[in-house]
Amino acid sequence: MIYMDYNATTPVHPEVLEAFLPFYREGFGNPSSIHWAGRRVKGVVEDARAKVAELVNCDPSEVVFTSCGTEADNMAIKGVASALRAKGNHIITTRVEHPAVINSCLYLEQAGYDVTRLDVDRAGMPDLDALEGAVTSRTILISAMYANNETGVIFPVKEIGDIAARHRVYFHCDAVQAAGRIPVDCRELNIHLLALSGHKLYAPKGIGALIVRKGVKLHPLIHGGSQERNRRAGTENVAGIVALGKACELAKATSASESGRLERLRDRLERCILEKIPTARINGHPAKRLPNTANISFPDTEADSLLVSLDLEGVAVSSGAACSSGALKTSHVLAAMGVDPLVAKGSVRFSLGRESTEADVDYVLEVLPGIVERLRKNSEK
Ligand SMILES: Cc1ncc(COP(=O)(O)O)c(C=O)c1O
């Protein structure tokens, strides 16, 4: 079985599993309790907070644990919108964000906020002049992702942060696909709010974090107790928090060497696919992409047939296209990049990770050309 869908989720790292399992056993206490059982876990939550902060270069007090990346994105966007309502009602985002951002903005738009959605070019990059030109005196937030989940395209985050700083507008960055894979530095990049997710970096599902830089005005999404310095109520997911801390520590130690290894594997995969299937096209910026991600279109095929055929060979990949009521809807990311809908519908995302090997790439290169050929012949009939 070959897993090439690490952008969808990652397996839990064995060291992460070992770190968090005790907190489902003897470390069961509630960190708010003042007795021994509570005290036993209080320190571990703070240790984990420090490790998350270290990965993305912020102060530990700026880390707010959430249940996932989606919650972190919602909290950032709706929280700022609510806190700054008196100052303005304008939000700038892009057309290629994850649904967690797209639908939070849509929700606010329906509630009376103005949303500007920036176009991207053929390589998946936003136009920075258009961004600067879109800022008005009513703008309260720029929400732009770090790296795209479908194509791996890395946005010019430093430049976006500079524009936000120049105009004194908050910058929310969805770094769910970037954190743990490439260096992410909140201080250097002028990021006010940064979302990350445990299950994309070898921690389990059910844990994420929002970095809220000091001084940022944000209303909570979830009301209740005073956990997370009143920013996110609810008894802490101690085991998940420990896992996220450990995963961040491991990512900090290994991501530089791992990203080089994955980039070499990914580049060989792409190069050989283009050699064997000359009609294939790679989507996204040639250089500014996550090292592990390849989004490739195979004209005259359909992604769902490609996915099923690869799955029958034991290969797990995904497509950006969502199947709704039986009809394949083209990926909004590829559509925004101007990829012909007929080409976009045959696009597949290969995303590599910790357990990916040369042999995995060899196997895909062995089975894929035959599958594409068969599907193309079928489409001619
Ligand atoms: C860019 C991006 N943002 C947000 C999310 C949502 O994260 P979660 O699955 O933790 O809710 C994802 C998940 O695929 C993502 O890729």
GROMACS .gro file of C-alpha atoms and ligand atoms in nm:
model
  397
    1MET     CA    1   0.000   0.000   0.000
    2ILE     CA    2   0.145   0.334  -0.101
    3TYR     CA    3   0.029   0.651   0.068
    4MET     CA    4   0.083   0.971  -0.128
    5ASP     CA    5  -0.182   1.187   0.038
    6TYR     CA    6   0.011   1.353   0.322
    7ASN     CA    7  -0.159   1.688   0.253
    8ALA     CA    8  -0.491   1.523   0.349
    9THR     CA    9  -0.352   1.383   0.670
   10THR     CA   10  -0.038   1.222   0.812
   11PRO     CA   11   0.010   0.907   1.018
   12VAL     CA   12   0.093   0.973   1.383
   13HIS     CA   13   0.470   0.966   1.439
   14PRO     CA   14   0.564   0.676   1.672
   15GLU     CA   15   0.744   0.915   1.910
   16VAL     CA   16   0.437   1.138   1.919
   17LEU     CA   17   0.218   0.838   2.000
   18GLU     CA   18   0.452   0.737   2.279
   19ALA     CA   19   0.448   1.093   2.419
   20PHE     CA   20   0.072   1.134   2.434
   21LEU     CA   21  -0.060   0.788   2.527
   22PRO     CA   22   0.020   0.827   2.902
   23PHE     CA   23  -0.223   1.120   2.905
   24TYR     CA   24  -0.506   0.881   2.829
   25ARG     CA   25  -0.393   0.673   3.129
   26GLU     CA   26  -0.229   0.807   3.445
   27GLY     CA   27  -0.212   1.165   3.313
   28PHE     CA   28  -0.590   1.196   3.304
   29GLY     CA   29  -0.619   1.505   3.526
   30ASN     CA   30  -0.790   1.830   3.439
   31PRO     CA   31  -0.524   2.104   3.418
   32SER     CA   32  -0.760   2.344   3.598
   33SER     CA   33  -0.774   2.121   3.909
   34ILE     CA   34  -0.548   2.231   4.191
   35HIS     CA   35  -0.488   1.880   4.332
   36TRP     CA   36  -0.210   1.640   4.234
   37ALA     CA   37  -0.393   1.497   3.933
   38GLY     CA   38  -0.439   1.844   3.787
   39ARG     CA   39  -0.088   1.957   3.875
   40ARG     CA   40   0.053   1.650   3.699
   41VAL     CA   41  -0.075   1.777   3.365
   42LYS     CA   42  -0.054   2.154   3.414
   43GLY     CA   43   0.316   2.165   3.337
   44VAL     CA   44   0.289   1.946   3.029
   45VAL     CA   45   0.040   2.179   2.863
   46GLU     CA   46   0.281   2.469   2.913
   47ASP     CA   47   0.577   2.261   2.785
   48ALA     CA   48   0.384   2.179   2.471
   49ARG     CA   49   0.288   2.545   2.427
   50ALA     CA   50   0.657   2.640   2.434
   51LYS     CA   51   0.739   2.379   2.167
   52VAL     CA   52   0.465   2.503   1.934
   53ALA     CA   53   0.587   2.861   1.987
   54GLU     CA   54   0.941   2.758   1.903
   55LEU     CA   55   0.840   2.601   1.572
   56VAL     CA   56   0.676   2.921   1.445
   57ASN     CA   57   0.883   3.178   1.639
   58CYS     CA   58   0.634   3.343   1.869
   59ASP     CA   59   0.594   3.378   2.245
   60PRO     CA   60   0.439   3.075   2.421
   61SER     CA   61   0.171   3.305   2.565
   62GLU     CA   62   0.058   3.371   2.206
   63VAL     CA   63  -0.034   3.005   2.140
   64VAL     CA   64  -0.405   2.919   2.172
   65PHE     CA   65  -0.488   2.549   2.139
   66THR     CA   66  -0.792   2.467   1.925
   67SER     CA   67  -0.957   2.148   1.803
   68CYS     CA   68  -0.823   2.173   1.445
   69GLY     CA   69  -0.703   2.406   1.173
   70THR     CA   70  -1.057   2.484   1.068
   71GLU     CA   71  -1.141   2.612   1.415
   72ALA     CA   72  -0.822   2.820   1.421
   73ASP     CA   73  -0.914   2.984   1.087
   74ASN     CA   74  -1.273   3.049   1.202
   75MET     CA   75  -1.151   3.193   1.530
   76ALA     CA   76  -0.907   3.428   1.357
   77ILE     CA   77  -1.145   3.560   1.092
   78LYS     CA   78  -1.470   3.579   1.288
   79GLY     CA   79  -1.287   3.683   1.605
   80VAL     CA   80  -1.121   3.984   1.438
   81ALA     CA   81  -1.437   4.074   1.246
   82SER     CA   82  -1.633   4.085   1.570
   83ALA     CA   83  -1.367   4.269   1.774
   84LEU     CA   84  -1.300   4.535   1.508
   85ARG     CA   85  -1.658   4.588   1.388
   86ALA     CA   86  -1.653   4.951   1.498
   87LYS     CA   87  -1.332   5.018   1.306
   88GLY     CA   88  -1.433   4.862   0.976
   89ASN     CA   89  -1.605   4.581   0.792
   90HIS     CA   90  -1.373   4.502   0.503
   91ILE     CA   91  -1.176   4.179   0.468
   92ILE     CA   92  -0.932   4.092   0.191
   93THR     CA   93  -0.864   3.729   0.103
   94THR     CA   94  -0.777   3.525  -0.207
   95ARG     CA   95  -0.969   3.293  -0.438
   96VAL     CA   96  -0.756   2.989  -0.357
   97GLU     CA   97  -0.798   2.958   0.021
   98HIS     CA   98  -0.909   2.644   0.202
   99PRO     CA   99  -1.288   2.620   0.262
  100ALA     CA  100  -1.221   2.699   0.631
  101VAL     CA  101  -1.127   3.053   0.522
  102ILE     CA  102  -1.357   3.081   0.218
  103ASN     CA  103  -1.667   2.986   0.412
  104SER     CA  104  -1.579   3.195   0.720
  105CYS     CA  105  -1.553   3.496   0.487
  106LEU     CA  106  -1.876   3.400   0.310
  107TYR     CA  107  -2.052   3.379   0.646
  108LEU     CA  108  -1.932   3.729   0.737
  109GLU     CA  109  -2.031   3.860   0.395
  110GLN     CA  110  -2.384   3.734   0.454
  111ALA     CA  111  -2.373   3.915   0.790
  112GLY     CA  112  -2.294   4.249   0.621
  113TYR     CA  113  -1.914   4.252   0.590
  114ASP     CA  114  -1.743   4.336   0.258
  115VAL     CA  115  -1.505   4.076   0.123
  116THR     CA  116  -1.252   4.131  -0.155
  117ARG     CA  117  -1.126   3.809  -0.312
  118LEU     CA  118  -0.795   3.853  -0.492
  119ASP     CA  119  -0.730   3.669  -0.817
  120VAL     CA  120  -0.418   3.460  -0.867
  121ASP     CA  121  -0.209   3.423  -1.180
  122ARG     CA  122  -0.140   3.108  -1.383
  123ALA     CA  123   0.128   3.006  -1.130
  124GLY     CA  124  -0.116   3.045  -0.840
  125MET     CA  125   0.035   3.371  -0.708
  126PRO     CA  126  -0.163   3.676  -0.593
  127ASP     CA  127  -0.089   4.020  -0.736
  128LEU     CA  128   0.068   4.227  -0.458
  129ASP     CA  129  -0.023   4.559  -0.626
  130ALA     CA  130  -0.385   4.445  -0.639
  131LEU     CA  131  -0.362   4.359  -0.269
  132GLU     CA  132  -0.221   4.698  -0.179
  133GLY     CA  133  -0.480   4.868  -0.400
  134ALA     CA  134  -0.763   4.681  -0.230
  135VAL     CA  135  -0.685   4.814   0.119
  136THR     CA  136  -0.922   5.089   0.233
  137SER     CA  137  -0.974   5.277   0.559
  138ARG     CA  138  -1.242   5.016   0.641
  139THR     CA  139  -1.009   4.716   0.597
  140ILE     CA  140  -0.961   4.519   0.917
  141LEU     CA  141  -0.804   4.193   0.800
  142ILE     CA  142  -0.599   4.033   0.524
  143SER     CA  143  -0.639   3.654   0.523
  144ALA     CA  144  -0.397   3.474   0.293
  145MET     CA  145  -0.262   3.122   0.318
  146TYR     CA  146   0.102   3.026   0.354
  147ALA     CA  147   0.099   2.727   0.120
  148ASN     CA  148  -0.184   2.594  -0.091
  149ASN     CA  149  -0.319   2.253   0.003
  150GLU     CA  150  -0.395   2.150  -0.357
  151THR     CA  151  -0.093   2.280  -0.547
  152GLY     CA  152   0.162   2.344  -0.270
  153VAL     CA  153   0.216   2.699  -0.406
  154ILE     CA  154   0.385   2.916  -0.143
  155PHE     CA  155   0.251   3.270  -0.125
  156PRO     CA  156   0.483   3.573  -0.089
  157VAL     CA  157   0.402   3.584   0.281
  158LYS     CA  158   0.676   3.830   0.375
  159GLU     CA  159   0.550   4.084   0.119
  160ILE     CA  160   0.188   4.034   0.228
  161GLY     CA  161   0.292   4.086   0.591
  162ASP     CA  162   0.477   4.405   0.493
  163ILE     CA  163   0.169   4.543   0.315
  164ALA     CA  164  -0.048   4.460   0.616
  165ALA     CA  165   0.201   4.628   0.851
  166ARG     CA  166   0.227   4.940   0.630
  167HIS     CA  167  -0.150   4.982   0.639
  168ARG     CA  168  -0.190   4.876   1.004
  169VAL     CA  169  -0.421   4.591   0.908
  170TYR     CA  170  -0.414   4.251   1.076
  171PHE     CA  171  -0.266   3.964   0.874
  172HIS     CA  172  -0.411   3.615   0.927
  173CYS     CA  173  -0.212   3.339   0.764
  174ASP     CA  174  -0.344   2.983   0.728
  175ALA     CA  175  -0.019   2.789   0.769
  176VAL     CA  176  -0.184   2.448   0.806
  177GLN     CA  177   0.011   2.301   0.512
  178ALA     CA  178   0.332   2.492   0.579
  179ALA     CA  179   0.398   2.454   0.952
  180GLY     CA  180   0.637   2.167   1.009
  181ARG     CA  181   0.726   2.140   0.640
  182ILE     CA  182   0.902   2.469   0.569
  183PRO     CA  183   1.030   2.740   0.807
  184VAL     CA  184   0.748   2.958   0.942
  185ASP     CA  185   0.843   3.268   1.139
  186CYS     CA  186   0.562   3.483   1.281
  187ARG     CA  187   0.792   3.762   1.400
  188GLU     CA  188   0.992   3.795   1.080
  189LEU     CA  189   0.682   3.784   0.859
  190ASN     CA  190   0.461   4.032   1.048
  191ILE     CA  191   0.190   3.770   1.094
  192HIS     CA  192  -0.073   3.863   1.355
  193LEU     CA  193  -0.271   3.538   1.347
  194LEU     CA  194  -0.141   3.202   1.228
  195ALA     CA  195  -0.336   2.876   1.204
  196LEU     CA  196  -0.184   2.529   1.222
  197SER     CA  197  -0.317   2.175   1.253
  198GLY     CA  198  -0.181   1.868   1.433
  199HIS     CA  199  -0.284   1.600   1.186
  200LYS     CA  200  -0.085   1.759   0.903
  201LEU     CA  201   0.241   1.728   1.097
  202TYR     CA  202   0.228   1.375   1.241
  203ALA     CA  203   0.015   1.450   1.548
  204PRO     CA  204  -0.338   1.307   1.574
  205LYS     CA  205  -0.662   1.463   1.454
  206GLY     CA  206  -0.851   1.682   1.700
  207ILE     CA  207  -0.580   1.931   1.786
  208GLY     CA  208  -0.467   2.256   1.627
  209ALA     CA  209  -0.352   2.600   1.731
  210LEU     CA  210  -0.405   2.963   1.653
  211ILE     CA  211  -0.115   3.196   1.721
  212VAL     CA  212  -0.256   3.528   1.839
  213ARG     CA  213   0.022   3.786   1.860
  214LYS     CA  214   0.033   4.014   2.163
  215GLY     CA  215  -0.202   4.311   2.143
  216VAL     CA  216  -0.423   4.162   1.869
  217LYS     CA  217  -0.789   4.230   1.940
  218LEU     CA  218  -0.991   3.912   1.900
  219HIS     CA  219  -1.327   3.798   2.035
  220PRO     CA  220  -1.350   3.429   2.131
  221LEU     CA  221  -1.549   3.189   1.916
  222ILE     CA  222  -1.630   2.952   2.203
  223HIS     CA  223  -1.756   3.092   2.533
  224GLY     CA  224  -1.736   2.917   2.868
  225GLY     CA  225  -1.456   2.875   3.120
  226SER     CA  226  -1.137   3.077   3.139
  227GLN     CA  227  -0.907   2.826   2.967
  228GLU     CA  228  -0.644   2.949   2.722
  229ARG     CA  229  -0.639   3.291   2.891
  230ASN     CA  230  -1.008   3.341   2.813
  231ARG     CA  231  -0.946   3.304   2.442
  232ARG     CA  232  -1.085   2.951   2.393
  233ALA     CA  233  -1.312   2.795   2.652
  234GLY     CA  234  -1.333   2.421   2.713
  235THR     CA  235  -1.129   2.171   2.913
  236GLU     CA  236  -0.798   2.127   2.734
  237ASN     CA  237  -0.734   1.825   2.511
  238VAL     CA  238  -0.425   1.742   2.716
  239ALA     CA  239  -0.319   1.433   2.517
  240GLY     CA  240  -0.366   1.618   2.188
  241ILE     CA  241  -0.175   1.919   2.316
  242VAL     CA  242   0.116   1.699   2.429
  243ALA     CA  243   0.110   1.531   2.087
  244LEU     CA  244   0.114   1.864   1.903
  245GLY     CA  245   0.405   1.984   2.116
  246LYS     CA  246   0.605   1.669   2.045
  247ALA     CA  247   0.523   1.684   1.673
  248CYS     CA  248   0.641   2.047   1.659
  249GLU     CA  249   0.963   1.956   1.840
  250LEU     CA  250   1.030   1.673   1.592
  251ALA     CA  251   0.943   1.894   1.294
  252LYS     CA  252   1.182   2.163   1.414
  253ALA     CA  253   1.462   1.907   1.439
  254THR     CA  254   1.401   1.724   1.111
  255SER     CA  255   1.212   1.941   0.861
  256ALA     CA  256   1.520   2.091   0.693
  257SER     CA  257   1.671   1.755   0.598
  258GLU     CA  258   1.332   1.596   0.536
  259SER     CA  259   1.224   1.872   0.300
  260GLY     CA  260   1.538   1.822   0.089
  261ARG     CA  261   1.473   1.449   0.069
  262LEU     CA  262   1.107   1.497  -0.023
  263GLU     CA  263   1.189   1.760  -0.282
  264ARG     CA  264   1.427   1.520  -0.459
  265LEU     CA  265   1.163   1.245  -0.455
  266ARG     CA  266   0.888   1.481  -0.573
  267ASP     CA  267   1.106   1.627  -0.850
  268ARG     CA  268   1.190   1.279  -0.979
  269LEU     CA  269   0.823   1.182  -0.970
  270GLU     CA  270   0.731   1.490  -1.174
  271ARG     CA  271   1.020   1.460  -1.417
  272CYS     CA  272   0.955   1.094  -1.493
  273ILE     CA  273   0.578   1.142  -1.523
  274LEU     CA  274   0.640   1.414  -1.783
  275GLU     CA  275   0.882   1.183  -1.968
  276LYS     CA  276   0.643   0.889  -1.969
  277ILE     CA  277   0.323   1.089  -2.023
  278PRO     CA  278   0.419   1.391  -2.238
  279THR     CA  279   0.067   1.537  -2.233
  280ALA     CA  280   0.077   1.571  -1.852
  281ARG     CA  281   0.110   1.923  -1.707
  282ILE     CA  282   0.231   2.037  -1.368
  283ASN     CA  283   0.015   2.296  -1.195
  284GLY     CA  284   0.158   2.570  -0.977
  285HIS     CA  285   0.469   2.783  -0.954
  286PRO     CA  286   0.775   2.586  -1.069
  287ALA     CA  287   0.991   2.687  -0.771
  288LYS     CA  288   0.774   2.839  -0.500
  289ARG     CA  289   0.600   2.521  -0.394
  290LEU     CA  290   0.601   2.294  -0.093
  291PRO     CA  291   0.874   2.033  -0.140
  292ASN     CA  292   0.632   1.742  -0.099
  293THR     CA  293   0.348   1.839  -0.332
  294ALA     CA  294   0.287   1.772  -0.702
  295ASN     CA  295  -0.041   1.865  -0.869
  296ILE     CA  296  -0.053   1.716  -1.217
  297SER     CA  297  -0.318   1.734  -1.491
  298PHE     CA  298  -0.368   1.444  -1.727
  299PRO     CA  299  -0.578   1.580  -2.018
  300ASP     CA  300  -0.861   1.358  -2.147
  301THR     CA  301  -0.896   1.177  -1.815
  302GLU     CA  302  -1.116   1.229  -1.511
  303ALA     CA  303  -0.968   1.257  -1.165
  304ASP     CA  304  -1.221   1.025  -1.000
  305SER     CA  305  -1.137   0.744  -1.247
  306LEU     CA  306  -0.764   0.808  -1.195
  307LEU     CA  307  -0.809   0.796  -0.818
  308VAL     CA  308  -1.008   0.473  -0.828
  309SER     CA  309  -0.765   0.307  -1.071
  310LEU     CA  310  -0.464   0.408  -0.859
  311ASP     CA  311  -0.645   0.291  -0.547
  312LEU     CA  312  -0.699  -0.050  -0.709
  313GLU     CA  313  -0.318  -0.064  -0.746
  314GLY     CA  314  -0.282   0.027  -0.377
  315VAL     CA  315  -0.186   0.392  -0.433
  316ALA     CA  316  -0.364   0.662  -0.230
  317VAL     CA  317  -0.369   1.009  -0.389
  318SER     CA  318  -0.632   1.279  -0.409
  319SER     CA  319  -0.781   1.541  -0.635
  320GLY     CA  320  -0.890   1.895  -0.562
  321ALA     CA  321  -1.213   1.830  -0.738
  322ALA     CA  322  -1.508   1.765  -0.513
  323CYS     CA  323  -1.775   1.521  -0.612
  324SER     CA  324  -2.115   1.672  -0.546
  325SER     CA  325  -2.435   1.491  -0.643
  326GLY     CA  326  -2.245   1.265  -0.878
  327ALA     CA  327  -2.104   1.553  -1.083
  328LEU     CA  328  -1.735   1.633  -1.055
  329LYS     CA  329  -1.695   1.999  -0.964
  330THR     CA  330  -1.371   2.154  -1.084
  331SER     CA  331  -1.122   2.258  -0.818
  332HIS     CA  332  -1.171   2.625  -0.725
  333VAL     CA  333  -0.792   2.656  -0.697
  334LEU     CA  334  -0.719   2.536  -1.051
  335ALA     CA  335  -1.014   2.739  -1.183
  336ALA     CA  336  -0.872   3.055  -1.021
  337MET     CA  337  -0.536   2.978  -1.185
  338GLY     CA  338  -0.705   2.972  -1.524
  339VAL     CA  339  -0.654   2.601  -1.589
  340ASP     CA  340  -0.890   2.489  -1.866
  341PRO     CA  341  -1.182   2.310  -1.693
  342LEU     CA  342  -1.141   2.013  -1.930
  343VAL     CA  343  -0.779   1.978  -1.820
  344ALA     CA  344  -0.847   2.058  -1.454
  345LYS     CA  345  -1.097   1.775  -1.423
  346GLY     CA  346  -0.815   1.525  -1.480
  347SER     CA  347  -0.588   1.664  -1.208
  348VAL     CA  348  -0.436   1.464  -0.928
  349ARG     CA  349  -0.243   1.569  -0.617
  350PHE     CA  350   0.049   1.354  -0.509
  351SER     CA  351   0.173   1.458  -0.164
  352LEU     CA  352   0.470   1.286  -0.007
  353GLY     CA  353   0.581   1.252   0.355
  354ARG     CA  354   0.790   1.082   0.617
  355GLU     CA  355   0.737   0.727   0.497
  356SER     CA  356   0.763   0.798   0.123
  357THR     CA  357   1.048   0.618  -0.051
  358GLU     CA  358   1.217   0.589  -0.390
  359ALA     CA  359   1.041   0.253  -0.426
  360ASP     CA  360   0.701   0.425  -0.383
  361VAL     CA  361   0.787   0.665  -0.663
  362ASP     CA  362   0.910   0.377  -0.883
  363TYR     CA  363   0.584   0.191  -0.829
  364VAL     CA  364   0.368   0.491  -0.921
  365LEU     CA  365   0.581   0.546  -1.232
  366GLU     CA  366   0.524   0.182  -1.324
  367VAL     CA  367   0.143   0.177  -1.291
  368LEU     CA  368   0.040   0.533  -1.379
  369PRO     CA  369   0.120   0.549  -1.755
  370GLY     CA  370  -0.093   0.242  -1.829
  371ILE     CA  371  -0.385   0.381  -1.629
  372VAL     CA  372  -0.371   0.719  -1.802
  373GLU     CA  373  -0.346   0.552  -2.144
  374ARG     CA  374  -0.647   0.330  -2.075
  375LEU     CA  375  -0.859   0.621  -1.947
  376ARG     CA  376  -0.766   0.838  -2.245
  377LYS     CA  377  -0.864   0.560  -2.487
  378ASN     CA  378  -1.195   0.522  -2.302
  379SER     CA  379  -1.264   0.894  -2.329
  380GLU     CA  380  -1.212   0.878  -2.709
  381LYS     CA  381  -1.485   0.615  -2.745
  382LIG     C1  382  -0.471   2.497   0.402
  382LIG     C2  383  -0.562   2.429   0.500
  382LIG     N1  384  -0.627   2.503   0.590
  382LIG     C3  385  -0.709   2.448   0.681
  382LIG     C4  386  -0.730   2.312   0.684
  382LIG     C5  387  -0.822   2.255   0.788
  382LIG     O1  388  -0.748   2.188   0.886
  382LIG     P1  389  -0.822   2.077   0.979
  382LIG     O2  390  -0.835   1.955   0.894
  382LIG     O3  391  -0.728   2.059   1.093
  382LIG     O4  392  -0.951   2.134   1.019
  382LIG     C6  393  -0.666   2.231   0.590
  382LIG     C7  394  -0.692   2.085   0.586
  382LIG     O5  395  -0.683   2.023   0.482
  382LIG     C8  396  -0.578   2.290   0.495
  382LIG     O6  397  -0.514   2.218   0.405
   0.00000   0.00000   0.00000
